[in-house]
PDB file of C-alpha atoms in Angstrom:
ATOM      1  CA  MET A   5       0.000   0.000   0.000  1.00 29.00           C
ATOM      2  CA  ALA A   6       2.796   2.397   0.857  1.00 32.00           C
ATOM      3  CA  PHE A   7       4.506   1.685  -2.486  1.00 28.00           C
ATOM      4  CA  ALA A   8       1.285   2.306  -4.437  1.00 31.00           C
ATOM      5  CA  TRP A   9       0.739   5.633  -2.652  1.00 29.00           C
ATOM      6  CA  ILE A  10       4.264   6.844  -3.472  1.00 28.00           C
ATOM      7  CA  LEU A  11       3.847   5.808  -7.129  1.00 29.00           C
ATOM      8  CA  ALA A  12       0.600   7.778  -7.382  1.00 29.00           C
ATOM      9  CA  ILE A  13       2.329  10.909  -6.090  1.00 31.00           C
ATOM     10  CA  VAL A  14       5.090  10.605  -8.710  1.00 32.00           C
ATOM     11  CA  LEU A  15       2.672  10.047 -11.578  1.00 38.00           C
ATOM     12  CA  GLY A  16       0.426  12.865 -10.420  1.00 46.00           C
ATOM     13  CA  GLY A  17       3.358  15.268 -10.526  1.00 67.00           C
ATOM     14  CA  GLU A  18       4.372  14.449 -14.102  1.00 85.00           C
ATOM     15  CA  ASN A  19       4.367  17.434 -16.427  1.00 95.00           C
ATOM     16  CA  PRO A  20       1.550  17.299 -19.020  1.00 96.00           C
ATOM     17  CA  CYS A  21       4.220  17.773 -21.700  1.00 98.00           C
ATOM     18  CA  THR A  22       5.604  14.277 -21.264  1.00 97.00           C
ATOM     19  CA  ASN A  23       9.154  13.422 -22.340  1.00 98.00           C
ATOM     20  CA  GLY A  24       9.932  17.104 -22.794  1.00 98.00           C
ATOM     21  CA  SER A  25      13.664  16.416 -22.434  1.00 98.00           C
ATOM     22  CA  PHE A  26      13.642  13.671 -25.128  1.00 98.00           C
ATOM     23  CA  GLU A  27      15.287  11.106 -22.853  1.00 98.00           C
ATOM     24  CA  THR A  28      12.781   8.297 -23.547  1.00 97.00           C
ATOM     25  CA  LEU A  29      13.083   6.870 -27.048  1.00 97.00           C
ATOM     26  CA  GLY A  30      10.356   5.034 -28.955  1.00 94.00           C
ATOM     27  CA  ARG A  31      10.655   1.997 -31.187  1.00 87.00           C
ATOM     28  CA  ASN A  32      11.889   4.145 -34.062  1.00 90.00           C
ATOM     29  CA  SER A  33      14.722   5.520 -31.859  1.00 94.00           C
ATOM     30  CA  PHE A  34      13.019   8.926 -31.895  1.00 97.00           C
ATOM     31  CA  PRO A  35      11.790  10.563 -28.662  1.00 98.00           C
ATOM     32  CA  ALA A  36       8.455   9.127 -27.531  1.00 97.00           C
ATOM     33  CA  ASP A  37       5.404  11.452 -27.744  1.00 97.00           C
ATOM     34  CA  TRP A  38       7.079  13.538 -30.479  1.00 98.00           C
ATOM     35  CA  GLY A  39       7.220  13.288 -34.266  1.00 96.00           C
ATOM     36  CA  PRO A  40       9.657  14.781 -36.809  1.00 97.00           C
ATOM     37  CA  VAL A  41       8.358  17.083 -39.544  1.00 97.00           C
ATOM     38  CA  GLY A  42      10.344  16.877 -42.784  1.00 94.00           C
ATOM     39  CA  GLN A  43      13.942  15.733 -43.073  1.00 91.00           C
ATOM     40  CA  HIS A  44      17.130  16.278 -41.056  1.00 96.00           C
ATOM     41  CA  VAL A  45      15.534  16.074 -37.601  1.00 97.00           C
ATOM     42  CA  GLU A  46      17.706  13.950 -35.325  1.00 97.00           C
ATOM     43  CA  LEU A  47      18.906  13.245 -31.808  1.00 97.00           C
ATOM     44  CA  ALA A  48      21.908  15.252 -30.610  1.00 98.00           C
ATOM     45  CA  THR A  49      24.151  14.807 -27.582  1.00 97.00           C
ATOM     46  CA  ASP A  50      24.763  18.556 -27.297  1.00 98.00           C
ATOM     47  CA  ALA A  51      21.968  18.788 -24.718  1.00 98.00           C
ATOM     48  CA  HIS A  52      20.874  21.459 -22.263  1.00 98.00           C
ATOM     49  CA  THR A  53      20.242  18.757 -19.647  1.00 98.00           C
ATOM     50  CA  GLY A  54      20.381  14.973 -19.707  1.00 97.00           C
ATOM     51  CA  ARG A  55      21.721  12.934 -22.611  1.00 98.00           C
ATOM     52  CA  TYR A  56      19.730  14.166 -25.585  1.00 98.00           C
ATOM     53  CA  ALA A  57      18.475  17.233 -27.405  1.00 98.00           C
ATOM     54  CA  LEU A  58      16.952  17.469 -30.884  1.00 98.00           C
ATOM     55  CA  ARG A  59      18.781  19.007 -33.832  1.00 98.00           C
ATOM     56  CA  PHE A  60      17.039  20.520 -36.865  1.00 98.00           C
ATOM     57  CA  VAL A  61      18.887  21.320 -40.086  1.00 98.00           C
ATOM     58  CA  ARG A  62      17.207  23.012 -43.031  1.00 98.00           C
ATOM     59  CA  ARG A  63      19.407  23.105 -46.110  1.00 96.00           C
ATOM     60  CA  ALA A  64      19.517  25.811 -48.753  1.00 96.00           C
ATOM     61  CA  GLY A  65      17.385  24.908 -51.738  1.00 93.00           C
ATOM     62  CA  THR A  66      14.748  23.002 -49.754  1.00 94.00           C
ATOM     63  CA  GLN A  67      11.394  23.523 -51.444  1.00 93.00           C
ATOM     64  CA  PRO A  68       9.177  26.032 -49.586  1.00 91.00           C
ATOM     65  CA  HIS A  69       6.306  23.542 -49.200  1.00 92.00           C
ATOM     66  CA  ILE A  70       8.593  21.069 -47.371  1.00 94.00           C
ATOM     67  CA  GLU A  71       8.605  21.800 -43.642  1.00 96.00           C
ATOM     68  CA  THR A  72      11.458  21.291 -41.191  1.00 98.00           C
ATOM     69  CA  GLY A  73      10.435  20.871 -37.577  1.00 98.00           C
ATOM     70  CA  LEU A  74       8.729  18.925 -34.806  1.00 98.00           C
ATOM     71  CA  ASN A  75       5.208  18.183 -33.539  1.00 97.00           C
ATOM     72  CA  ARG A  76       3.936  16.447 -30.444  1.00 95.00           C
ATOM     73  CA  VAL A  77       2.048  13.304 -31.403  1.00 93.00           C
ATOM     74  CA  ARG A  78       0.559  13.206 -27.904  1.00 95.00           C
ATOM     75  CA  LEU A  79      -1.598  16.341 -27.757  1.00 96.00           C
ATOM     76  CA  LEU A  80      -2.112  18.429 -24.620  1.00 97.00           C
ATOM     77  CA  ASP A  81      -5.588  19.195 -23.281  1.00 96.00           C
ATOM     78  CA  ARG A  82      -4.407  22.325 -21.427  1.00 97.00           C
ATOM     79  CA  LEU A  83      -6.011  25.206 -23.339  1.00 98.00           C
ATOM     80  CA  ARG A  84      -4.451  27.968 -21.258  1.00 97.00           C
ATOM     81  CA  GLY A  85      -0.998  28.379 -19.800  1.00 98.00           C
ATOM     82  CA  GLY A  86       2.453  28.432 -21.289  1.00 98.00           C
ATOM     83  CA  MET A  87       5.114  26.447 -23.092  1.00 98.00           C
ATOM     84  CA  GLU A  88       8.668  26.533 -21.759  1.00 98.00           C
ATOM     85  CA  PHE A  89      11.689  25.363 -23.756  1.00 98.00           C
ATOM     86  CA  TRP A  90      15.432  25.813 -24.212  1.00 98.00           C
ATOM     87  CA  TYR A  91      17.149  26.439 -27.532  1.00 98.00           C
ATOM     88  CA  LYS A  92      20.570  26.954 -29.079  1.00 98.00           C
ATOM     89  CA  ALA A  93      20.396  28.765 -32.420  1.00 98.00           C
ATOM     90  CA  VAL A  94      23.346  27.600 -34.512  1.00 98.00           C
ATOM     91  CA  SER A  95      22.683  29.457 -37.766  1.00 98.00           C
ATOM     92  CA  ALA A  96      20.045  31.093 -39.954  1.00 98.00           C
ATOM     93  CA  GLN A  97      20.447  32.318 -43.524  1.00 97.00           C
ATOM     94  CA  GLY A  98      17.260  33.952 -44.720  1.00 96.00           C
ATOM     95  CA  ALA A  99      15.286  31.854 -42.233  1.00 97.00           C
ATOM     96  CA  ARG A 100      13.278  32.236 -39.030  1.00 97.00           C
ATOM     97  CA  LEU A 101      13.718  29.797 -36.150  1.00 98.00           C
ATOM     98  CA  ARG A 102      10.370  29.422 -34.422  1.00 98.00           C
ATOM     99  CA  MET A 103       8.499  27.606 -31.667  1.00 98.00           C
ATOM    100  CA  TYR A 104       4.701  27.347 -31.752  1.00 98.00           C
ATOM    101  CA  VAL A 105       1.695  26.437 -29.674  1.00 98.00           C
ATOM    102  CA  ILE A 106      -0.808  25.212 -32.288  1.00 98.00           C
ATOM    103  CA  PRO A 107      -4.559  25.011 -31.522  1.00 98.00           C
ATOM    104  CA  ILE A 108      -6.223  21.762 -32.663  1.00 97.00           C
ATOM    105  CA  ASN A 109      -9.935  21.015 -33.169  1.00 97.00           C
ATOM    106  CA  ALA A 110     -11.986  17.906 -32.361  1.00 96.00           C
ATOM    107  CA  GLU A 111     -10.969  16.294 -35.669  1.00 95.00           C
ATOM    108  CA  GLY A 112      -7.286  16.540 -34.758  1.00 93.00           C
ATOM    109  CA  ILE A 113      -6.441  19.280 -37.271  1.00 94.00           C
ATOM    110  CA  GLU A 114      -5.572  22.957 -36.995  1.00 94.00           C
ATOM    111  CA  ARG A 115      -8.781  24.343 -38.509  1.00 93.00           C
ATOM    112  CA  THR A 116     -10.038  26.563 -35.654  1.00 96.00           C
ATOM    113  CA  GLY A 117     -10.818  30.249 -35.323  1.00 89.00           C
ATOM    114  CA  SER A 118      -7.571  30.956 -33.475  1.00 97.00           C
ATOM    115  CA  SER A 119      -4.008  31.707 -34.520  1.00 97.00           C
ATOM    116  CA  ARG A 120      -0.869  29.962 -33.390  1.00 97.00           C
ATOM    117  CA  ALA A 121       1.036  31.398 -30.445  1.00 98.00           C
ATOM    118  CA  VAL A 122       4.588  31.964 -31.652  1.00 97.00           C
ATOM    119  CA  PHE A 123       8.123  32.618 -30.419  1.00 97.00           C
ATOM    120  CA  THR A 124      10.802  33.706 -32.907  1.00 97.00           C
ATOM    121  CA  VAL A 125      14.449  33.299 -31.915  1.00 96.00           C
ATOM    122  CA  PRO A 126      16.042  36.778 -31.647  1.00 92.00           C
ATOM    123  CA  GLU A 127      18.719  37.503 -34.241  1.00 89.00           C
ATOM    124  CA  GLY A 128      21.163  38.338 -31.460  1.00 87.00           C
ATOM    125  CA  HIS A 129      20.992  34.738 -30.185  1.00 93.00           C
ATOM    126  CA  ILE A 130      21.850  33.158 -33.536  1.00 95.00           C
ATOM    127  CA  GLY A 131      25.392  31.843 -33.569  1.00 95.00           C
ATOM    128  CA  ASP A 132      26.262  32.879 -29.994  1.00 93.00           C
ATOM    129  CA  GLY A 133      26.810  29.261 -28.883  1.00 96.00           C
ATOM    130  CA  GLN A 134      24.589  29.620 -25.795  1.00 95.00           C
ATOM    131  CA  TRP A 135      21.470  27.854 -24.538  1.00 97.00           C
ATOM    132  CA  HIS A 136      18.569  30.265 -24.012  1.00 95.00           C
ATOM    133  CA  ARG A 137      15.268  29.817 -22.183  1.00 95.00           C
ATOM    134  CA  GLY A 138      12.062  30.654 -24.025  1.00 96.00           C
ATOM    135  CA  ARG A 139       8.396  30.768 -23.008  1.00 97.00           C
ATOM    136  CA  ILE A 140       5.143  31.255 -24.898  1.00 97.00           C
ATOM    137  CA  ARG A 141       1.935  32.376 -23.216  1.00 97.00           C
ATOM    138  CA  TYR A 142      -1.311  31.121 -24.759  1.00 98.00           C
ATOM    139  CA  ASP A 143      -5.056  31.069 -24.018  1.00 97.00           C
ATOM    140  CA  TYR A 144      -7.609  29.276 -26.224  1.00 98.00           C
ATOM    141  CA  THR A 145     -10.362  28.972 -23.620  1.00 97.00           C
ATOM    142  CA  THR A 146     -12.651  31.403 -25.474  1.00 97.00           C
ATOM    143  CA  ASP A 147     -12.596  29.404 -28.739  1.00 97.00           C
ATOM    144  CA  PRO A 148     -15.033  26.450 -28.512  1.00 97.00           C
ATOM    145  CA  LYS A 149     -13.435  24.817 -31.564  1.00 97.00           C
ATOM    146  CA  VAL A 150     -10.100  24.317 -29.799  1.00 98.00           C
ATOM    147  CA  ARG A 151      -9.926  20.959 -27.988  1.00 97.00           C
ATOM    148  CA  SER A 152      -6.162  20.475 -27.593  1.00 97.00           C
ATOM    149  CA  VAL A 153      -2.788  21.965 -28.544  1.00 97.00           C
ATOM    150  CA  HIS A 154       0.470  20.957 -30.220  1.00 93.00           C
ATOM    151  CA  PHE A 155       3.861  22.105 -29.017  1.00 97.00           C
ATOM    152  CA  ALA A 156       5.878  22.534 -32.210  1.00 98.00           C
ATOM    153  CA  VAL A 157       9.177  23.677 -33.761  1.00 98.00           C
ATOM    154  CA  ARG A 158       9.788  25.027 -37.272  1.00 98.00           C
ATOM    155  CA  ILE A 159      12.653  26.402 -39.360  1.00 98.00           C
ATOM    156  CA  GLU A 160      10.999  28.590 -41.984  1.00 97.00           C
ATOM    157  CA  GLY A 161      12.800  30.028 -44.992  1.00 96.00           C
ATOM    158  CA  ASN A 162      16.078  29.272 -46.716  1.00 97.00           C
ATOM    159  CA  ALA A 163      18.503  27.512 -44.362  1.00 97.00           C
ATOM    160  CA  GLY A 164      19.221  27.155 -40.661  1.00 98.00           C
ATOM    161  CA  GLU A 165      20.234  24.916 -37.788  1.00 98.00           C
ATOM    162  CA  LEU A 166      18.626  24.746 -34.348  1.00 98.00           C
ATOM    163  CA  LEU A 167      18.925  22.674 -31.160  1.00 98.00           C
ATOM    164  CA  VAL A 168      16.032  22.388 -28.663  1.00 98.00           C
ATOM    165  CA  ASP A 169      15.603  20.684 -25.289  1.00 98.00           C
ATOM    166  CA  ASP A 170      13.580  20.619 -22.056  1.00 98.00           C
ATOM    167  CA  PHE A 171      10.020  21.427 -23.149  1.00 98.00           C
ATOM    168  CA  ALA A 172       7.435  21.796 -20.386  1.00 98.00           C
ATOM    169  CA  TYR A 173       3.892  22.995 -19.798  1.00 98.00           C
ATOM    170  CA  LEU A 174       3.485  25.880 -17.340  1.00 98.00           C
ATOM    171  CA  GLU A 175       0.252  26.991 -15.684  1.00 97.00           C
ATOM    172  CA  ARG A 176       1.650  30.538 -15.675  1.00 96.00           C
ATOM    173  CA  VAL A 177       4.718  31.915 -17.432  1.00 97.00           C
ATOM    174  CA  GLY A 178       5.261  35.001 -15.240  1.00 96.00           C
ATOM    175  CA  PRO A 179       6.867  38.099 -16.776  1.00 97.00           C
ATOM    176  CA  VAL A 180       8.553  37.401 -20.127  1.00 97.00           C
ATOM    177  CA  LEU A 181      10.782  40.170 -21.461  1.00 97.00           C
ATOM    178  CA  ARG A 182      11.446  40.458 -25.183  1.00 96.00           C
ATOM    179  CA  LEU A 183      13.722  42.964 -26.904  1.00 96.00           C
ATOM    180  CA  GLY A 184      12.623  44.459 -30.196  1.00 94.00           C
ATOM    181  CA  THR A 185      14.905  45.757 -32.937  1.00 93.00           C
ATOM    182  CA  VAL A 186      17.879  47.780 -31.701  1.00 95.00           C
ATOM    183  CA  ARG A 187      18.204  50.952 -33.767  1.00 96.00           C
ATOM    184  CA  VAL A 188      20.978  53.513 -34.179  1.00 97.00           C
ATOM    185  CA  GLU A 189      20.218  57.143 -35.072  1.00 97.00           C
ATOM    186  CA  GLU A 190      23.299  59.114 -36.095  1.00 97.00           C
ATOM    187  CA  ASP A 191      23.848  62.664 -34.870  1.00 97.00           C
ATOM    188  CA  PRO A 192      23.745  64.676 -38.140  1.00 95.00           C
ATOM    189  CA  ASP A 193      26.531  66.933 -36.846  1.00 96.00           C
ATOM    190  CA  GLN A 194      28.823  64.061 -35.750  1.00 96.00           C
ATOM    191  CA  PRO A 195      27.941  60.928 -37.748  1.00 96.00           C
ATOM    192  CA  GLY A 196      30.092  57.962 -36.812  1.00 96.00           C
ATOM    193  CA  GLN A 197      31.104  59.659 -33.559  1.00 97.00           C
ATOM    194  CA  ARG A 198      27.855  60.322 -31.718  1.00 97.00           C
ATOM    195  CA  CYS A 199      24.513  58.544 -31.996  1.00 98.00           C
ATOM    196  CA  ARG A 200      21.378  57.599 -30.115  1.00 98.00           C
ATOM    197  CA  VAL A 201      20.648  53.903 -29.514  1.00 98.00           C
ATOM    198  CA  HIS A 202      17.127  52.787 -28.639  1.00 98.00           C
ATOM    199  CA  VAL A 203      15.203  49.534 -28.256  1.00 97.00           C
ATOM    200  CA  PRO A 204      11.603  48.623 -27.345  1.00 98.00           C
ATOM    201  CA  ILE A 205      11.199  46.162 -24.464  1.00 98.00           C
ATOM    202  CA  TYR A 206       8.014  44.069 -24.382  1.00 97.00           C
ATOM    203  CA  ASN A 207       6.396  42.002 -21.652  1.00 98.00           C
ATOM    204  CA  ASP A 208       4.936  38.935 -23.394  1.00 97.00           C
ATOM    205  CA  GLY A 209       4.120  37.194 -20.116  1.00 97.00           C
ATOM    206  CA  ASP A 210       1.075  36.977 -17.860  1.00 96.00           C
ATOM    207  CA  ALA A 211       2.420  38.939 -14.863  1.00 97.00           C
ATOM    208  CA  PRO A 212       3.809  42.479 -14.501  1.00 97.00           C
ATOM    209  CA  ALA A 213       7.554  42.949 -14.934  1.00 97.00           C
ATOM    210  CA  SER A 214       8.566  45.252 -12.087  1.00 97.00           C
ATOM    211  CA  GLU A 215      11.681  47.386 -11.664  1.00 97.00           C
ATOM    212  CA  VAL A 216      12.798  46.677 -15.227  1.00 98.00           C
ATOM    213  CA  GLN A 217      16.318  47.834 -16.008  1.00 98.00           C
ATOM    214  CA  ALA A 218      18.010  47.994 -19.406  1.00 98.00           C
ATOM    215  CA  LEU A 219      21.773  47.927 -19.898  1.00 98.00           C
ATOM    216  CA  LEU A 220      23.829  48.794 -22.984  1.00 97.00           C
ATOM    217  CA  VAL A 221      27.405  47.460 -23.126  1.00 96.00           C
ATOM    218  CA  ALA A 222      29.730  48.979 -25.739  1.00 96.00           C
ATOM    219  CA  PRO A 223      33.267  47.975 -26.777  1.00 95.00           C
ATOM    220  CA  ALA A 224      36.334  49.706 -25.351  1.00 94.00           C
ATOM    221  CA  GLY A 225      36.774  53.250 -26.583  1.00 94.00           C
ATOM    222  CA  LEU A 226      33.061  54.029 -26.708  1.00 97.00           C
ATOM    223  CA  GLU A 227      31.145  55.733 -23.898  1.00 97.00           C
ATOM    224  CA  VAL A 228      27.501  54.961 -23.059  1.00 97.00           C
ATOM    225  CA  ASN A 229      25.315  57.500 -21.284  1.00 97.00           C
ATOM    226  CA  PRO A 230      23.505  56.468 -19.161  1.00 96.00           C
ATOM    227  CA  ALA A 231      24.913  52.964 -18.763  1.00 89.00           C
ATOM    228  CA  LYS A 232      21.701  51.678 -17.151  1.00 95.00           C
ATOM    229  CA  VAL A 233      18.113  52.799 -17.774  1.00 97.00           C
ATOM    230  CA  SER A 234      15.321  52.227 -15.226  1.00 98.00           C
ATOM    231  CA  LEU A 235      11.941  51.599 -16.869  1.00 98.00           C
ATOM    232  CA  GLY A 236       9.712  50.861 -13.872  1.00 97.00           C
ATOM    233  CA  THR A 237       6.896  48.332 -14.373  1.00 98.00           C
ATOM    234  CA  ILE A 238       5.840  46.894 -17.738  1.00 98.00           C
ATOM    235  CA  VAL A 239       2.430  45.207 -17.573  1.00 98.00           C
ATOM    236  CA  PRO A 240       1.593  42.172 -19.760  1.00 97.00           C
ATOM    237  CA  GLY A 241       1.037  43.056 -23.405  1.00 96.00           C
ATOM    238  CA  LYS A 242       2.728  46.448 -23.132  1.00 97.00           C
ATOM    239  CA  ARG A 243       6.179  47.836 -23.888  1.00 98.00           C
ATOM    240  CA  ALA A 244       8.645  50.492 -22.793  1.00 98.00           C
ATOM    241  CA  ARG A 245      11.529  52.006 -24.740  1.00 98.00           C
ATOM    242  CA  ALA A 246      15.105  52.488 -23.542  1.00 98.00           C
ATOM    243  CA  PHE A 247      17.384  55.210 -24.929  1.00 98.00           C
ATOM    244  CA  TRP A 248      21.138  55.728 -24.685  1.00 98.00           C
ATOM    245  CA  THR A 249      23.669  58.125 -26.206  1.00 98.00           C
ATOM    246  CA  LEU A 250      26.833  56.534 -27.588  1.00 98.00           C
ATOM    247  CA  HIS A 251      29.979  58.692 -27.803  1.00 97.00           C
ATOM    248  CA  GLY A 252      33.263  57.851 -29.532  1.00 97.00           C
ATOM    249  CA  ARG A 253      34.646  57.305 -33.004  1.00 96.00           C
ATOM    250  CA  ARG A 254      33.269  54.098 -34.546  1.00 96.00           C
ATOM    251  CA  ASP A 255      35.797  53.246 -37.243  1.00 93.00           C
ATOM    252  CA  GLN A 256      36.020  49.462 -36.881  1.00 91.00           C
ATOM    253  CA  SER A 257      33.598  46.571 -36.687  1.00 93.00           C
ATOM    254  CA  SER A 258      32.425  45.689 -33.174  1.00 95.00           C
ATOM    255  CA  THR A 259      29.273  44.688 -31.278  1.00 94.00           C
ATOM    256  CA  LEU A 260      26.815  46.331 -28.899  1.00 95.00           C
ATOM    257  CA  ALA A 261      25.154  44.134 -26.264  1.00 95.00           C
ATOM    258  CA  VAL A 262      21.734  44.967 -24.805  1.00 96.00           C
ATOM    259  CA  GLU A 263      20.198  43.329 -21.740  1.00 96.00           C
ATOM    260  CA  ALA A 264      16.893  43.880 -19.938  1.00 98.00           C
ATOM    261  CA  ARG A 265      16.235  42.464 -16.477  1.00 97.00           C
ATOM    262  CA  THR A 266      13.412  42.112 -13.956  1.00 97.00           C
ATOM    263  CA  GLY A 267      14.265  39.982 -10.939  1.00 93.00           C
ATOM    264  CA  GLU A 268      15.706  36.711 -12.271  1.00 90.00           C
ATOM    265  CA  GLU A 269      14.138  37.196 -15.718  1.00 92.00           C
ATOM    266  CA  THR A 270      16.479  38.522 -18.423  1.00 93.00           C
ATOM    267  CA  ALA A 271      16.401  39.134 -22.158  1.00 95.00           C
ATOM    268  CA  SER A 272      19.423  39.959 -24.275  1.00 93.00           C
ATOM    269  CA  THR A 273      20.445  40.656 -27.843  1.00 92.00           C
ATOM    270  CA  ARG A 274      23.370  42.014 -29.853  1.00 90.00           C
ATOM    271  CA  LEU A 275      23.804  44.603 -32.588  1.00 92.00           C
ATOM    272  CA  PRO A 276      26.845  44.387 -34.881  1.00 93.00           C
ATOM    273  CA  LEU A 277      28.500  47.742 -35.590  1.00 95.00           C
ATOM    274  CA  GLY A 278      30.163  48.119 -38.956  1.00 95.00           C
ATOM    275  CA  PRO A 279      30.141  49.981 -42.269  1.00 94.00           C
ATOM    276  CA  LYS A 280      27.802  48.976 -45.090  1.00 94.00           C
ATOM    277  CA  LEU A 281      28.843  50.451 -48.415  1.00 93.00           C
ATOM    278  CA  ALA A 282      26.725  50.494 -51.556  1.00 93.00           C
ATOM    279  CA  VAL A 283      26.992  52.250 -54.915  1.00 92.00           C
ATOM    280  CA  ARG A 284      24.349  54.951 -54.962  1.00 92.00           C
ATOM    281  CA  SER A 285      25.022  56.103 -58.534  1.00 91.00           C
ATOM    282  CA  PHE A 286      27.571  55.550 -61.314  1.00 89.00           C
ATOM    283  CA  GLY A 287      27.900  56.988 -64.817  1.00 85.00           C
ATOM    284  CA  PRO A 288      29.252  59.793 -67.005  1.00 85.00           C
ATOM    285  CA  MET A 289      29.141  63.299 -65.586  1.00 84.00           C
ATOM    286  CA  GLY A 290      27.956  64.773 -68.880  1.00 81.00           C
ATOM    287  CA  PRO A 291      24.960  63.792 -71.030  1.00 80.00           C
ATOM    288  CA  VAL A 292      26.986  63.542 -74.280  1.00 79.00           C
ATOM    289  CA  ALA A 293      30.134  61.539 -75.114  1.00 76.00           C
ATOM    290  CA  ILE A 294      32.229  62.365 -78.204  1.00 81.00           C
ATOM    291  CA  VAL A 295      34.136  59.599 -79.971  1.00 83.00           C
ATOM    292  CA  GLY A 296      37.875  59.964 -79.435  1.00 80.00           C
ATOM    293  CA  LYS A 297      37.462  62.440 -76.589  1.00 83.00           C
ATOM    294  CA  PRO A 298      37.929  61.656 -72.875  1.00 84.00           C
ATOM    295  CA  ILE A 299      34.890  61.594 -70.621  1.00 82.00           C
ATOM    296  CA  GLU A 300      34.573  61.945 -66.877  1.00 84.00           C
ATOM    297  CA  VAL A 301      32.700  59.317 -64.880  1.00 84.00           C
ATOM    298  CA  GLN A 302      31.432  59.590 -61.348  1.00 86.00           C
ATOM    299  CA  CYS A 303      30.736  57.003 -58.660  1.00 87.00           C
ATOM    300  CA  GLU A 304      28.814  57.947 -55.520  1.00 90.00           C
ATOM    301  CA  LEU A 305      29.017  55.627 -52.507  1.00 92.00           C
ATOM    302  CA  GLU A 306      26.644  55.490 -49.562  1.00 93.00           C
ATOM    303  CA  ASN A 307      27.425  54.103 -46.102  1.00 93.00           C
ATOM    304  CA  SER A 308      24.157  52.919 -44.556  1.00 93.00           C
ATOM    305  CA  GLY A 309      25.935  51.037 -41.767  1.00 94.00           C
ATOM    306  CA  THR A 310      26.676  51.940 -38.168  1.00 95.00           C
ATOM    307  CA  ALA A 311      30.420  52.671 -38.357  1.00 95.00           C
ATOM    308  CA  ILE A 312      32.855  54.767 -40.376  1.00 94.00           C
ATOM    309  CA  ALA A 313      34.421  53.073 -43.414  1.00 92.00           C
ATOM    310  CA  PRO A 314      38.070  54.247 -43.407  1.00 91.00           C
ATOM    311  CA  GLY A 315      40.430  54.045 -46.376  1.00 88.00           C
ATOM    312  CA  VAL A 316      37.791  53.483 -49.051  1.00 89.00           C
ATOM    313  CA  ALA A 317      39.212  52.868 -52.554  1.00 87.00           C
ATOM    314  CA  ILE A 318      37.286  52.673 -55.837  1.00 86.00           C
ATOM    315  CA  SER A 319      38.637  50.922 -58.931  1.00 85.00           C
ATOM    316  CA  PHE A 320      37.482  51.795 -62.463  1.00 82.00           C
ATOM    317  CA  ALA A 321      38.180  49.218 -65.182  1.00 83.00           C
ATOM    318  CA  LEU A 322      37.763  49.427 -68.963  1.00 77.00           C
ATOM    319  CA  GLY A 323      39.074  46.423 -70.838  1.00 77.00           C
ATOM    320  CA  ASP A 324      42.568  45.743 -69.524  1.00 79.00           C
ATOM    321  CA  GLN A 325      42.914  49.267 -68.130  1.00 79.00           C
ATOM    322  CA  GLN A 326      42.254  49.943 -64.460  1.00 81.00           C
ATOM    323  CA  LYS A 327      42.503  52.988 -62.221  1.00 75.00           C
ATOM    324  CA  THR A 328      42.036  53.135 -58.452  1.00 80.00           C
ATOM    325  CA  VAL A 329      41.116  56.340 -56.638  1.00 76.00           C
TER     326      VAL A 329
END
């Protein structure tokens, strides 16, 4: 009797998202309760915890109608709550790395009146070699067509590689900070030497994020003012914006790091700093060219990047003749 009581306690405490760490394998040597979508979905030993994670590789040239990802084959009946997961974003070339909560109807298909809840891996996490925690809040209790949900993974677009591990269902996700696009606005009087950096900070969770602070870390030689920005409380579904002024000559490629924090919850991203040159115009300076007479040509370059491009050289070639200026 004592043994049976202990067993009941263990089973009762099991997370509804069973085998979320992929440690139990089925007969096909793929994690039980999960199913691959498309090709190049495999077990990996580079895990966040335990022995296994799952690796997804989408190769360039894969037809758009062919998906790359993962679905649960054992659906969840929890129509409100959250999905927790860990991911390591290896690469993405013209692709989005995404996790979904997918609403399913009584027939076992997605045809409901509700949209998927989605998490897109931030660009600043791609290629950083780190495991990151993600959470998605969802609520389908007001849609009578929704009877269950999938937890899912997709690589959408051209090519990418992604590792995931440790999925779990949460009754509440708490505050979930998300950083939007980091933008740089050059000072028109001192471009490349003084600029304003700003980023929106969202709370995608189901609880207020209190005493939110945002930090901008710049490479040596650049000064940030203020170093830390206090944003107060961000309620669920709302955002706040952090602003900094960056001083110093930016004449080489480097990286800015942005972090937002509330209690133990953090969100981070990176912004590469560097020049981005493009030919704005090229052609003869005059409307008429006379045979046998020299003509003058003009090339106008534009730097739409976030750093000065020093030592720029332009080469003009005509046949086997070349001139660099």
